[in-house]
Protein backbone atom coordinates (compact mmCIF):
# COMPACT_ATOMS: atom_id res chain seq x y z
CA UNK A 1 0.00 0.00 0.00
CA UNK A 2 2.76 2.47 0.88
CA UNK A 3 4.64 1.81 -2.37
CA UNK A 4 1.46 2.34 -4.36
CA UNK A 5 0.78 5.65 -2.63
CA UNK A 6 4.35 6.68 -3.40
CA UNK A 7 3.96 6.50 -7.16
CA UNK A 8 0.23 7.28 -7.41
CA UNK A 9 0.56 11.06 -7.24
CA UNK A 10 3.51 11.36 -9.69
CA UNK A 11 1.65 9.18 -12.18
CA UNK A 12 -1.47 11.29 -11.90
CA UNK A 13 0.56 14.45 -12.33
CA UNK A 14 2.18 12.96 -15.43
CA UNK A 15 -1.19 12.05 -16.92
CA UNK A 16 -2.58 15.52 -16.23
CA UNK A 17 0.51 17.12 -17.78
CA UNK A 18 0.27 15.02 -20.94
CA UNK A 19 -3.45 15.66 -21.28
CA UNK A 20 -2.83 19.39 -21.00
CA UNK A 21 -0.25 19.18 -23.79
CA UNK A 22 -2.59 17.14 -25.98
CA UNK A 23 -5.49 19.55 -25.67
CA UNK A 24 -3.18 22.51 -26.18
CA UNK A 25 -2.05 21.05 -29.53
CA UNK A 26 -5.38 19.54 -30.57
CA UNK A 27 -5.99 20.31 -34.26
CA UNK A 28 -8.88 22.67 -34.90
CA UNK A 29 -11.92 21.23 -36.62
CA UNK A 30 -12.62 24.59 -38.23
CA UNK A 31 -11.52 25.15 -41.81
CA UNK A 32 -7.99 26.46 -42.16
CA UNK A 33 -6.74 28.52 -45.10
CA UNK A 34 -4.33 26.27 -46.97
CA UNK A 35 -3.66 28.74 -49.78
CA UNK A 36 -4.74 32.22 -50.84
CA UNK A 37 -3.48 34.61 -53.52
CA UNK A 38 -5.93 37.33 -52.50
CA UNK A 39 -4.39 40.58 -51.31
CA UNK A 40 -4.86 41.64 -47.70
CA UNK A 41 -6.47 43.44 -46.08
CA UNK A 42 -9.92 42.79 -47.42
CA UNK A 43 -9.42 39.79 -49.75
CA UNK A 44 -8.79 42.06 -52.75
CA UNK A 45 -8.65 40.78 -56.32
CA UNK A 46 -9.61 41.78 -59.88
CA UNK A 47 -11.01 43.71 -61.55
CA UNK A 48 -10.25 41.94 -64.86
CA UNK A 49 -10.51 38.25 -65.65
CA UNK A 50 -9.49 35.50 -68.05
CA UNK A 51 -12.02 33.89 -70.39
CA UNK A 52 -12.66 30.15 -70.10
CA UNK A 53 -14.79 27.78 -72.13
CA UNK A 54 -16.13 28.78 -75.55
CA UNK A 55 -14.70 32.30 -75.62
CA UNK A 56 -15.14 34.79 -78.53
CA UNK A 57 -11.63 33.82 -79.68
CA UNK A 58 -13.04 30.53 -80.99
CA UNK A 59 -14.80 30.81 -84.35
CA UNK A 60 -15.62 27.12 -84.70
CA UNK A 61 -18.44 25.57 -82.64
CA UNK A 62 -17.29 23.08 -80.04
CA UNK A 63 -13.84 24.58 -79.46
CA UNK A 64 -13.08 25.70 -75.92
CA UNK A 65 -10.37 26.55 -73.38
CA UNK A 66 -9.49 25.17 -69.96
CA UNK A 67 -7.62 27.37 -67.48
CA UNK A 68 -5.76 26.27 -64.34
CA UNK A 69 -4.26 27.93 -61.26
CA UNK A 70 -1.59 26.15 -59.22
CA UNK A 71 -1.32 26.19 -55.44
CA UNK A 72 0.80 24.66 -52.69
CA UNK A 73 -0.98 23.88 -49.39
CA UNK A 74 0.60 25.52 -46.35
CA UNK A 75 -0.05 22.38 -44.30
CA UNK A 76 -1.15 18.80 -44.89
CA UNK A 77 -4.94 18.71 -44.69
CA UNK A 78 -8.15 17.22 -46.04
CA UNK A 79 -9.70 19.56 -48.58
CA UNK A 80 -13.08 20.99 -47.58
CA UNK A 81 -13.83 23.98 -49.81
CA UNK A 82 -12.38 26.10 -52.61
CA UNK A 83 -13.33 29.70 -53.36
CA UNK A 84 -12.76 31.35 -56.72
CA UNK A 85 -14.44 34.30 -58.51
CA UNK A 86 -15.98 32.32 -61.36
CA UNK A 87 -18.92 33.58 -63.44
CA UNK A 88 -20.86 32.99 -66.64
CA UNK A 89 -20.96 35.62 -69.38
CA UNK A 90 -23.09 33.78 -71.95
CA UNK A 91 -24.51 30.35 -72.60
CA UNK A 92 -25.82 27.78 -70.09
CA UNK A 93 -25.08 28.66 -66.46
CA UNK A 94 -22.84 25.67 -65.86
CA UNK A 95 -19.10 25.16 -65.81
CA UNK A 96 -16.80 22.31 -64.87
CA UNK A 97 -13.92 22.45 -62.41
CA UNK A 98 -11.24 19.93 -61.59
CA UNK A 99 -8.81 19.48 -58.71
CA UNK A 100 -5.71 18.05 -60.32
CA UNK A 101 -2.24 16.82 -59.44
CA UNK A 102 0.89 18.41 -60.85
CA UNK A 103 2.81 16.76 -63.68
CA UNK A 104 6.07 18.46 -64.58
CA UNK A 105 4.77 21.92 -63.69
CA UNK A 106 1.43 21.51 -65.50
CA UNK A 107 -1.94 20.01 -64.52
CA UNK A 108 -1.77 16.22 -64.32
CA UNK A 109 -4.45 13.74 -63.32
CA UNK A 110 -7.88 14.54 -61.89
CA UNK A 111 -8.32 14.10 -58.12
CA UNK A 112 -11.89 15.39 -57.92
CA UNK A 113 -14.28 16.95 -60.44
CA UNK A 114 -17.08 19.46 -59.86
CA UNK A 115 -20.12 20.55 -61.87
CA UNK A 116 -20.89 24.15 -60.91
CA UNK A 117 -24.26 25.80 -61.51
CA UNK A 118 -25.97 28.98 -60.36
CA UNK A 119 -22.82 31.01 -60.93
CA UNK A 120 -22.70 34.82 -60.83
CA UNK A 121 -23.26 36.81 -64.03
CA UNK A 122 -21.78 40.21 -65.07
CA UNK A 123 -20.83 42.80 -64.08
CA UNK A 124 -17.34 41.76 -63.09
CA UNK A 125 -15.41 41.29 -60.90
CA UNK A 126 -17.34 38.24 -59.84
CA UNK A 127 -17.82 37.46 -56.15
CA UNK A 128 -16.07 34.43 -54.69
CA UNK A 129 -17.94 31.25 -55.56
CA UNK A 130 -17.72 28.37 -53.07
CA UNK A 131 -16.89 24.88 -54.32
CA UNK A 132 -17.55 22.16 -51.74
CA UNK A 133 -15.51 18.98 -51.83
CA UNK A 134 -17.42 15.72 -51.39
CA UNK A 135 -14.33 13.50 -51.42
CA UNK A 136 -12.22 15.55 -48.96
CA UNK A 137 -8.94 14.38 -50.55
CA UNK A 138 -5.72 14.65 -48.59
CA UNK A 139 -3.52 17.49 -49.82
CA UNK A 140 0.14 17.28 -48.86
CA UNK A 141 2.09 20.29 -47.70
CA UNK A 142 4.81 21.17 -50.20
CA UNK A 143 3.15 19.41 -53.14
CA UNK A 144 1.73 21.42 -56.01
CA UNK A 145 -1.89 21.08 -57.13
CA UNK A 146 -4.10 22.77 -59.72
CA UNK A 147 -7.66 24.01 -59.86
CA UNK A 148 -8.79 23.89 -63.47
CA UNK A 149 -12.06 25.33 -64.79
CA UNK A 150 -13.83 25.56 -68.14
CA UNK A 151 -17.18 26.50 -69.60
CA UNK A 152 -16.87 23.66 -72.09
CA UNK A 153 -18.01 23.94 -75.72
CA UNK A 154 -21.22 25.86 -74.96
CA UNK A 155 -20.53 28.38 -72.20
CA UNK A 156 -18.41 31.51 -72.23
CA UNK A 157 -17.28 31.97 -68.63
CA UNK A 158 -14.65 34.02 -66.83
CA UNK A 159 -12.30 33.66 -63.88
CA UNK A 160 -11.45 36.98 -62.22
CA UNK A 161 -7.70 37.44 -61.76
CA UNK A 162 -5.91 38.22 -58.54
CA UNK A 163 -4.89 41.82 -57.92
CA UNK A 164 -2.27 43.31 -60.25
CA UNK A 165 1.02 43.82 -58.39
CA UNK A 166 3.53 44.78 -61.02
CA UNK A 167 3.74 41.55 -63.04
CA UNK A 168 1.32 41.68 -65.98
CA UNK A 169 2.26 38.23 -67.24
CA UNK A 170 -0.10 35.31 -66.77
CA UNK A 171 1.15 32.49 -64.57
CA UNK A 172 -1.75 30.11 -65.09
CA UNK A 173 -2.02 27.07 -67.35
CA UNK A 174 -4.22 27.01 -70.44
CA UNK A 175 -5.28 24.16 -72.66
CA UNK A 176 -7.43 24.33 -75.77
CA UNK A 177 -9.66 21.73 -77.35
CA UNK A 178 -9.88 22.29 -81.12
CA UNK A 179 -12.05 20.11 -83.30
CA UNK A 180 -12.39 17.65 -80.45
CA UNK A 181 -8.61 17.29 -80.13
CA UNK A 182 -7.03 18.27 -76.79
CA UNK A 183 -3.83 20.28 -77.17
CA UNK A 184 -0.86 20.30 -74.73
CA UNK A 185 -0.90 22.56 -71.69
CA UNK A 186 0.68 26.00 -72.02
CA UNK A 187 1.94 27.34 -68.67
CA UNK A 188 2.61 31.07 -68.28
CA UNK A 189 5.83 32.38 -66.75
CA UNK A 190 4.26 35.25 -64.81
CA UNK A 191 2.76 35.49 -61.34
CA UNK A 192 -0.73 36.79 -62.07
CA UNK A 193 -3.38 34.07 -62.10
CA UNK A 194 -7.02 33.51 -61.33
CA UNK A 195 -7.92 34.48 -57.77
CA UNK A 196 -8.11 31.45 -55.48
CA UNK A 197 -8.53 30.38 -51.86
CA UNK A 198 -8.30 26.79 -50.62
CA UNK A 199 -9.52 25.54 -47.23
CA UNK A 200 -9.11 22.27 -45.36
CA UNK A 201 -8.95 20.43 -42.05
CA UNK A 202 -5.32 19.85 -41.01
CA UNK A 203 -4.32 16.31 -40.04
CA UNK A 204 -2.68 15.68 -36.63
CA UNK A 205 1.01 16.49 -36.49
CA UNK A 206 3.50 13.77 -35.38
CA UNK A 207 4.04 15.63 -32.08
CA UNK A 208 0.33 15.44 -31.35
CA UNK A 209 0.27 11.71 -32.03
CA UNK A 210 3.30 11.26 -29.75
CA UNK A 211 1.55 13.12 -26.94
CA UNK A 212 -1.52 10.91 -27.27
CA UNK A 213 0.79 7.90 -27.01
CA UNK A 214 2.33 9.44 -23.89
CA UNK A 215 -1.08 9.61 -22.20
CA UNK A 216 -1.90 6.04 -23.18
CA UNK A 217 1.38 4.79 -21.70
CA UNK A 218 0.86 6.65 -18.42
CA UNK A 219 -2.72 5.43 -18.08
CA UNK A 220 -1.64 1.87 -18.93
CA UNK A 221 1.10 1.91 -16.27
CA UNK A 222 -1.29 3.19 -13.65
CA UNK A 223 -3.92 0.60 -14.56
CA UNK A 224 -1.37 -2.25 -14.41
CA UNK A 225 0.11 -1.21 -11.06
CA UNK A 226 -3.30 -0.72 -9.47
CA UNK A 227 -4.18 -4.29 -10.42
CA UNK A 228 -0.91 -5.56 -8.98
CA UNK A 229 -1.69 -3.79 -5.72
CA UNK A 230 -4.94 -5.76 -5.50
PDB file of C-alpha atoms in Angstrom:
ATOM      1  CA  UNK A   1       0.000   0.000   0.000  1.00  0.00           C
ATOM      2  CA  UNK A   2       2.762   2.466   0.878  1.00  0.00           C
ATOM      3  CA  UNK A   3       4.636   1.809  -2.366  1.00  0.00           C
ATOM      4  CA  UNK A   4       1.460   2.345  -4.355  1.00  0.00           C
ATOM      5  CA  UNK A   5       0.785   5.655  -2.633  1.00  0.00           C
ATOM      6  CA  UNK A   6       4.351   6.681  -3.397  1.00  0.00           C
ATOM      7  CA  UNK A   7       3.961   6.497  -7.161  1.00  0.00           C
ATOM      8  CA  UNK A   8       0.231   7.278  -7.414  1.00  0.00           C
ATOM      9  CA  UNK A   9       0.561  11.055  -7.240  1.00  0.00           C
ATOM     10  CA  UNK A  10       3.513  11.357  -9.688  1.00  0.00           C
ATOM     11  CA  UNK A  11       1.648   9.185 -12.183  1.00  0.00           C
ATOM     12  CA  UNK A  12      -1.472  11.292 -11.900  1.00  0.00           C
ATOM     13  CA  UNK A  13       0.564  14.450 -12.331  1.00  0.00           C
ATOM     14  CA  UNK A  14       2.176  12.957 -15.429  1.00  0.00           C
ATOM     15  CA  UNK A  15      -1.192  12.053 -16.923  1.00  0.00           C
ATOM     16  CA  UNK A  16      -2.580  15.521 -16.231  1.00  0.00           C
ATOM     17  CA  UNK A  17       0.513  17.119 -17.776  1.00  0.00           C
ATOM     18  CA  UNK A  18       0.272  15.015 -20.942  1.00  0.00           C
ATOM     19  CA  UNK A  19      -3.449  15.665 -21.283  1.00  0.00           C
ATOM     20  CA  UNK A  20      -2.829  19.391 -21.001  1.00  0.00           C
ATOM     21  CA  UNK A  21      -0.247  19.180 -23.793  1.00  0.00           C
ATOM     22  CA  UNK A  22      -2.591  17.136 -25.975  1.00  0.00           C
ATOM     23  CA  UNK A  23      -5.489  19.552 -25.669  1.00  0.00           C
ATOM     24  CA  UNK A  24      -3.178  22.508 -26.183  1.00  0.00           C
ATOM     25  CA  UNK A  25      -2.051  21.049 -29.534  1.00  0.00           C
ATOM     26  CA  UNK A  26      -5.377  19.538 -30.565  1.00  0.00           C
ATOM     27  CA  UNK A  27      -5.992  20.314 -34.256  1.00  0.00           C
ATOM     28  CA  UNK A  28      -8.876  22.670 -34.896  1.00  0.00           C
ATOM     29  CA  UNK A  29     -11.925  21.228 -36.617  1.00  0.00           C
ATOM     30  CA  UNK A  30     -12.616  24.591 -38.226  1.00  0.00           C
ATOM     31  CA  UNK A  31     -11.520  25.148 -41.807  1.00  0.00           C
ATOM     32  CA  UNK A  32      -7.987  26.460 -42.159  1.00  0.00           C
ATOM     33  CA  UNK A  33      -6.738  28.518 -45.101  1.00  0.00           C
ATOM     34  CA  UNK A  34      -4.327  26.267 -46.967  1.00  0.00           C
ATOM     35  CA  UNK A  35      -3.663  28.743 -49.778  1.00  0.00           C
ATOM     36  CA  UNK A  36      -4.738  32.225 -50.843  1.00  0.00           C
ATOM     37  CA  UNK A  37      -3.479  34.610 -53.519  1.00  0.00           C
ATOM     38  CA  UNK A  38      -5.929  37.333 -52.504  1.00  0.00           C
ATOM     39  CA  UNK A  39      -4.392  40.584 -51.311  1.00  0.00           C
ATOM     40  CA  UNK A  40      -4.859  41.641 -47.705  1.00  0.00           C
ATOM     41  CA  UNK A  41      -6.466  43.437 -46.076  1.00  0.00           C
ATOM     42  CA  UNK A  42      -9.919  42.787 -47.420  1.00  0.00           C
ATOM     43  CA  UNK A  43      -9.418  39.786 -49.749  1.00  0.00           C
ATOM     44  CA  UNK A  44      -8.792  42.061 -52.747  1.00  0.00           C
ATOM     45  CA  UNK A  45      -8.651  40.784 -56.322  1.00  0.00           C
ATOM     46  CA  UNK A  46      -9.606  41.777 -59.879  1.00  0.00           C
ATOM     47  CA  UNK A  47     -11.007  43.705 -61.550  1.00  0.00           C
ATOM     48  CA  UNK A  48     -10.251  41.937 -64.860  1.00  0.00           C
ATOM     49  CA  UNK A  49     -10.510  38.246 -65.651  1.00  0.00           C
ATOM     50  CA  UNK A  50      -9.486  35.499 -68.046  1.00  0.00           C
ATOM     51  CA  UNK A  51     -12.025  33.885 -70.390  1.00  0.00           C
ATOM     52  CA  UNK A  52     -12.660  30.154 -70.104  1.00  0.00           C
ATOM     53  CA  UNK A  53     -14.795  27.784 -72.128  1.00  0.00           C
ATOM     54  CA  UNK A  54     -16.127  28.781 -75.551  1.00  0.00           C
ATOM     55  CA  UNK A  55     -14.704  32.302 -75.621  1.00  0.00           C
ATOM     56  CA  UNK A  56     -15.143  34.786 -78.530  1.00  0.00           C
ATOM     57  CA  UNK A  57     -11.630  33.821 -79.683  1.00  0.00           C
ATOM     58  CA  UNK A  58     -13.044  30.531 -80.990  1.00  0.00           C
ATOM     59  CA  UNK A  59     -14.800  30.810 -84.348  1.00  0.00           C
ATOM     60  CA  UNK A  60     -15.617  27.121 -84.704  1.00  0.00           C
ATOM     61  CA  UNK A  61     -18.444  25.573 -82.643  1.00  0.00           C
ATOM     62  CA  UNK A  62     -17.285  23.081 -80.043  1.00  0.00           C
ATOM     63  CA  UNK A  63     -13.840  24.581 -79.461  1.00  0.00           C
ATOM     64  CA  UNK A  64     -13.077  25.699 -75.922  1.00  0.00           C
ATOM     65  CA  UNK A  65     -10.373  26.549 -73.384  1.00  0.00           C
ATOM     66  CA  UNK A  66      -9.486  25.168 -69.965  1.00  0.00           C
ATOM     67  CA  UNK A  67      -7.618  27.367 -67.483  1.00  0.00           C
ATOM     68  CA  UNK A  68      -5.762  26.273 -64.342  1.00  0.00           C
ATOM     69  CA  UNK A  69      -4.258  27.929 -61.260  1.00  0.00           C
ATOM     70  CA  UNK A  70      -1.592  26.153 -59.221  1.00  0.00           C
ATOM     71  CA  UNK A  71      -1.317  26.195 -55.440  1.00  0.00           C
ATOM     72  CA  UNK A  72       0.803  24.661 -52.689  1.00  0.00           C
ATOM     73  CA  UNK A  73      -0.983  23.882 -49.394  1.00  0.00           C
ATOM     74  CA  UNK A  74       0.601  25.521 -46.350  1.00  0.00           C
ATOM     75  CA  UNK A  75      -0.046  22.384 -44.296  1.00  0.00           C
ATOM     76  CA  UNK A  76      -1.152  18.799 -44.894  1.00  0.00           C
ATOM     77  CA  UNK A  77      -4.936  18.711 -44.691  1.00  0.00           C
ATOM     78  CA  UNK A  78      -8.146  17.221 -46.039  1.00  0.00           C
ATOM     79  CA  UNK A  79      -9.696  19.565 -48.581  1.00  0.00           C
ATOM     80  CA  UNK A  80     -13.083  20.993 -47.578  1.00  0.00           C
ATOM     81  CA  UNK A  81     -13.834  23.985 -49.814  1.00  0.00           C
ATOM     82  CA  UNK A  82     -12.383  26.095 -52.606  1.00  0.00           C
ATOM     83  CA  UNK A  83     -13.329  29.696 -53.363  1.00  0.00           C
ATOM     84  CA  UNK A  84     -12.763  31.350 -56.719  1.00  0.00           C
ATOM     85  CA  UNK A  85     -14.442  34.297 -58.506  1.00  0.00           C
ATOM     86  CA  UNK A  86     -15.980  32.321 -61.364  1.00  0.00           C
ATOM     87  CA  UNK A  87     -18.916  33.576 -63.435  1.00  0.00           C
ATOM     88  CA  UNK A  88     -20.858  32.991 -66.636  1.00  0.00           C
ATOM     89  CA  UNK A  89     -20.955  35.621 -69.380  1.00  0.00           C
ATOM     90  CA  UNK A  90     -23.086  33.784 -71.950  1.00  0.00           C
ATOM     91  CA  UNK A  91     -24.506  30.347 -72.599  1.00  0.00           C
ATOM     92  CA  UNK A  92     -25.819  27.785 -70.091  1.00  0.00           C
ATOM     93  CA  UNK A  93     -25.078  28.657 -66.464  1.00  0.00           C
ATOM     94  CA  UNK A  94     -22.845  25.673 -65.857  1.00  0.00           C
ATOM     95  CA  UNK A  95     -19.098  25.156 -65.812  1.00  0.00           C
ATOM     96  CA  UNK A  96     -16.802  22.306 -64.868  1.00  0.00           C
ATOM     97  CA  UNK A  97     -13.923  22.454 -62.405  1.00  0.00           C
ATOM     98  CA  UNK A  98     -11.241  19.931 -61.590  1.00  0.00           C
ATOM     99  CA  UNK A  99      -8.815  19.483 -58.708  1.00  0.00           C
ATOM    100  CA  UNK A 100      -5.707  18.045 -60.317  1.00  0.00           C
ATOM    101  CA  UNK A 101      -2.243  16.815 -59.443  1.00  0.00           C
ATOM    102  CA  UNK A 102       0.890  18.406 -60.853  1.00  0.00           C
ATOM    103  CA  UNK A 103       2.813  16.759 -63.677  1.00  0.00           C
ATOM    104  CA  UNK A 104       6.074  18.458 -64.576  1.00  0.00           C
ATOM    105  CA  UNK A 105       4.770  21.922 -63.690  1.00  0.00           C
ATOM    106  CA  UNK A 106       1.431  21.511 -65.501  1.00  0.00           C
ATOM    107  CA  UNK A 107      -1.935  20.013 -64.521  1.00  0.00           C
ATOM    108  CA  UNK A 108      -1.773  16.224 -64.323  1.00  0.00           C
ATOM    109  CA  UNK A 109      -4.455  13.736 -63.320  1.00  0.00           C
ATOM    110  CA  UNK A 110      -7.883  14.542 -61.885  1.00  0.00           C
ATOM    111  CA  UNK A 111      -8.316  14.104 -58.119  1.00  0.00           C
ATOM    112  CA  UNK A 112     -11.895  15.392 -57.920  1.00  0.00           C
ATOM    113  CA  UNK A 113     -14.282  16.951 -60.443  1.00  0.00           C
ATOM    114  CA  UNK A 114     -17.081  19.458 -59.862  1.00  0.00           C
ATOM    115  CA  UNK A 115     -20.115  20.552 -61.867  1.00  0.00           C
ATOM    116  CA  UNK A 116     -20.891  24.154 -60.912  1.00  0.00           C
ATOM    117  CA  UNK A 117     -24.261  25.796 -61.506  1.00  0.00           C
ATOM    118  CA  UNK A 118     -25.969  28.985 -60.360  1.00  0.00           C
ATOM    119  CA  UNK A 119     -22.821  31.006 -60.933  1.00  0.00           C
ATOM    120  CA  UNK A 120     -22.695  34.825 -60.833  1.00  0.00           C
ATOM    121  CA  UNK A 121     -23.264  36.814 -64.034  1.00  0.00           C
ATOM    122  CA  UNK A 122     -21.780  40.207 -65.074  1.00  0.00           C
ATOM    123  CA  UNK A 123     -20.834  42.798 -64.079  1.00  0.00           C
ATOM    124  CA  UNK A 124     -17.343  41.758 -63.095  1.00  0.00           C
ATOM    125  CA  UNK A 125     -15.406  41.290 -60.896  1.00  0.00           C
ATOM    126  CA  UNK A 126     -17.341  38.237 -59.840  1.00  0.00           C
ATOM    127  CA  UNK A 127     -17.818  37.463 -56.146  1.00  0.00           C
ATOM    128  CA  UNK A 128     -16.075  34.430 -54.690  1.00  0.00           C
ATOM    129  CA  UNK A 129     -17.940  31.252 -55.563  1.00  0.00           C
ATOM    130  CA  UNK A 130     -17.716  28.365 -53.069  1.00  0.00           C
ATOM    131  CA  UNK A 131     -16.888  24.876 -54.321  1.00  0.00           C
ATOM    132  CA  UNK A 132     -17.552  22.160 -51.739  1.00  0.00           C
ATOM    133  CA  UNK A 133     -15.514  18.978 -51.826  1.00  0.00           C
ATOM    134  CA  UNK A 134     -17.421  15.723 -51.391  1.00  0.00           C
ATOM    135  CA  UNK A 135     -14.326  13.500 -51.423  1.00  0.00           C
ATOM    136  CA  UNK A 136     -12.219  15.546 -48.960  1.00  0.00           C
ATOM    137  CA  UNK A 137      -8.941  14.376 -50.548  1.00  0.00           C
ATOM    138  CA  UNK A 138      -5.716  14.647 -48.593  1.00  0.00           C
ATOM    139  CA  UNK A 139      -3.521  17.491 -49.823  1.00  0.00           C
ATOM    140  CA  UNK A 140       0.139  17.277 -48.855  1.00  0.00           C
ATOM    141  CA  UNK A 141       2.092  20.294 -47.698  1.00  0.00           C
ATOM    142  CA  UNK A 142       4.812  21.173 -50.204  1.00  0.00           C
ATOM    143  CA  UNK A 143       3.152  19.410 -53.137  1.00  0.00           C
ATOM    144  CA  UNK A 144       1.728  21.424 -56.013  1.00  0.00           C
ATOM    145  CA  UNK A 145      -1.891  21.079 -57.128  1.00  0.00           C
ATOM    146  CA  UNK A 146      -4.103  22.771 -59.717  1.00  0.00           C
ATOM    147  CA  UNK A 147      -7.660  24.005 -59.858  1.00  0.00           C
ATOM    148  CA  UNK A 148      -8.792  23.891 -63.475  1.00  0.00           C
ATOM    149  CA  UNK A 149     -12.065  25.333 -64.793  1.00  0.00           C
ATOM    150  CA  UNK A 150     -13.826  25.556 -68.144  1.00  0.00           C
ATOM    151  CA  UNK A 151     -17.177  26.497 -69.601  1.00  0.00           C
ATOM    152  CA  UNK A 152     -16.872  23.662 -72.089  1.00  0.00           C
ATOM    153  CA  UNK A 153     -18.006  23.942 -75.718  1.00  0.00           C
ATOM    154  CA  UNK A 154     -21.215  25.862 -74.963  1.00  0.00           C
ATOM    155  CA  UNK A 155     -20.534  28.377 -72.197  1.00  0.00           C
ATOM    156  CA  UNK A 156     -18.413  31.508 -72.225  1.00  0.00           C
ATOM    157  CA  UNK A 157     -17.283  31.966 -68.633  1.00  0.00           C
ATOM    158  CA  UNK A 158     -14.650  34.018 -66.826  1.00  0.00           C
ATOM    159  CA  UNK A 159     -12.296  33.656 -63.876  1.00  0.00           C
ATOM    160  CA  UNK A 160     -11.445  36.978 -62.220  1.00  0.00           C
ATOM    161  CA  UNK A 161      -7.701  37.436 -61.764  1.00  0.00           C
ATOM    162  CA  UNK A 162      -5.908  38.219 -58.543  1.00  0.00           C
ATOM    163  CA  UNK A 163      -4.890  41.815 -57.918  1.00  0.00           C
ATOM    164  CA  UNK A 164      -2.268  43.308 -60.250  1.00  0.00           C
ATOM    165  CA  UNK A 165       1.018  43.819 -58.389  1.00  0.00           C
ATOM    166  CA  UNK A 166       3.525  44.781 -61.021  1.00  0.00           C
ATOM    167  CA  UNK A 167       3.737  41.549 -63.041  1.00  0.00           C
ATOM    168  CA  UNK A 168       1.320  41.683 -65.983  1.00  0.00           C
ATOM    169  CA  UNK A 169       2.260  38.228 -67.245  1.00  0.00           C
ATOM    170  CA  UNK A 170      -0.100  35.313 -66.774  1.00  0.00           C
ATOM    171  CA  UNK A 171       1.147  32.493 -64.570  1.00  0.00           C
ATOM    172  CA  UNK A 172      -1.746  30.110 -65.093  1.00  0.00           C
ATOM    173  CA  UNK A 173      -2.016  27.074 -67.349  1.00  0.00           C
ATOM    174  CA  UNK A 174      -4.218  27.012 -70.442  1.00  0.00           C
ATOM    175  CA  UNK A 175      -5.279  24.159 -72.659  1.00  0.00           C
ATOM    176  CA  UNK A 176      -7.429  24.334 -75.775  1.00  0.00           C
ATOM    177  CA  UNK A 177      -9.658  21.730 -77.355  1.00  0.00           C
ATOM    178  CA  UNK A 178      -9.879  22.289 -81.118  1.00  0.00           C
ATOM    179  CA  UNK A 179     -12.049  20.105 -83.301  1.00  0.00           C
ATOM    180  CA  UNK A 180     -12.389  17.653 -80.453  1.00  0.00           C
ATOM    181  CA  UNK A 181      -8.606  17.289 -80.126  1.00  0.00           C
ATOM    182  CA  UNK A 182      -7.028  18.274 -76.792  1.00  0.00           C
ATOM    183  CA  UNK A 183      -3.831  20.283 -77.171  1.00  0.00           C
ATOM    184  CA  UNK A 184      -0.862  20.304 -74.725  1.00  0.00           C
ATOM    185  CA  UNK A 185      -0.904  22.564 -71.685  1.00  0.00           C
ATOM    186  CA  UNK A 186       0.676  25.997 -72.024  1.00  0.00           C
ATOM    187  CA  UNK A 187       1.941  27.344 -68.669  1.00  0.00           C
ATOM    188  CA  UNK A 188       2.609  31.067 -68.283  1.00  0.00           C
ATOM    189  CA  UNK A 189       5.827  32.377 -66.753  1.00  0.00           C
ATOM    190  CA  UNK A 190       4.261  35.251 -64.805  1.00  0.00           C
ATOM    191  CA  UNK A 191       2.761  35.491 -61.340  1.00  0.00           C
ATOM    192  CA  UNK A 192      -0.733  36.792 -62.066  1.00  0.00           C
ATOM    193  CA  UNK A 193      -3.379  34.066 -62.098  1.00  0.00           C
ATOM    194  CA  UNK A 194      -7.023  33.514 -61.333  1.00  0.00           C
ATOM    195  CA  UNK A 195      -7.919  34.485 -57.768  1.00  0.00           C
ATOM    196  CA  UNK A 196      -8.107  31.453 -55.477  1.00  0.00           C
ATOM    197  CA  UNK A 197      -8.529  30.384 -51.864  1.00  0.00           C
ATOM    198  CA  UNK A 198      -8.300  26.793 -50.620  1.00  0.00           C
ATOM    199  CA  UNK A 199      -9.523  25.545 -47.227  1.00  0.00           C
ATOM    200  CA  UNK A 200      -9.106  22.273 -45.363  1.00  0.00           C
ATOM    201  CA  UNK A 201      -8.953  20.431 -42.054  1.00  0.00           C
ATOM    202  CA  UNK A 202      -5.319  19.847 -41.005  1.00  0.00           C
ATOM    203  CA  UNK A 203      -4.324  16.308 -40.043  1.00  0.00           C
ATOM    204  CA  UNK A 204      -2.683  15.681 -36.632  1.00  0.00           C
ATOM    205  CA  UNK A 205       1.007  16.488 -36.494  1.00  0.00           C
ATOM    206  CA  UNK A 206       3.495  13.774 -35.377  1.00  0.00           C
ATOM    207  CA  UNK A 207       4.044  15.634 -32.082  1.00  0.00           C
ATOM    208  CA  UNK A 208       0.333  15.440 -31.352  1.00  0.00           C
ATOM    209  CA  UNK A 209       0.269  11.707 -32.029  1.00  0.00           C
ATOM    210  CA  UNK A 210       3.297  11.261 -29.751  1.00  0.00           C
ATOM    211  CA  UNK A 211       1.550  13.120 -26.940  1.00  0.00           C
ATOM    212  CA  UNK A 212      -1.516  10.914 -27.270  1.00  0.00           C
ATOM    213  CA  UNK A 213       0.792   7.902 -27.006  1.00  0.00           C
ATOM    214  CA  UNK A 214       2.331   9.435 -23.885  1.00  0.00           C
ATOM    215  CA  UNK A 215      -1.075   9.609 -22.205  1.00  0.00           C
ATOM    216  CA  UNK A 216      -1.899   6.037 -23.184  1.00  0.00           C
ATOM    217  CA  UNK A 217       1.381   4.790 -21.700  1.00  0.00           C
ATOM    218  CA  UNK A 218       0.856   6.647 -18.417  1.00  0.00           C
ATOM    219  CA  UNK A 219      -2.719   5.430 -18.084  1.00  0.00           C
ATOM    220  CA  UNK A 220      -1.643   1.870 -18.928  1.00  0.00           C
ATOM    221  CA  UNK A 221       1.098   1.909 -16.274  1.00  0.00           C
ATOM    222  CA  UNK A 222      -1.290   3.194 -13.647  1.00  0.00           C
ATOM    223  CA  UNK A 223      -3.917   0.598 -14.563  1.00  0.00           C
ATOM    224  CA  UNK A 224      -1.366  -2.245 -14.407  1.00  0.00           C
ATOM    225  CA  UNK A 225       0.108  -1.208 -11.060  1.00  0.00           C
ATOM    226  CA  UNK A 226      -3.296  -0.719  -9.466  1.00  0.00           C
ATOM    227  CA  UNK A 227      -4.185  -4.291 -10.418  1.00  0.00           C
ATOM    228  CA  UNK A 228      -0.907  -5.565  -8.975  1.00  0.00           C
ATOM    229  CA  UNK A 229      -1.690  -3.787  -5.716  1.00  0.00           C
ATOM    230  CA  UNK A 230      -4.941  -5.760  -5.498  1.00  0.00           C
TER     231      UNK A 230
END
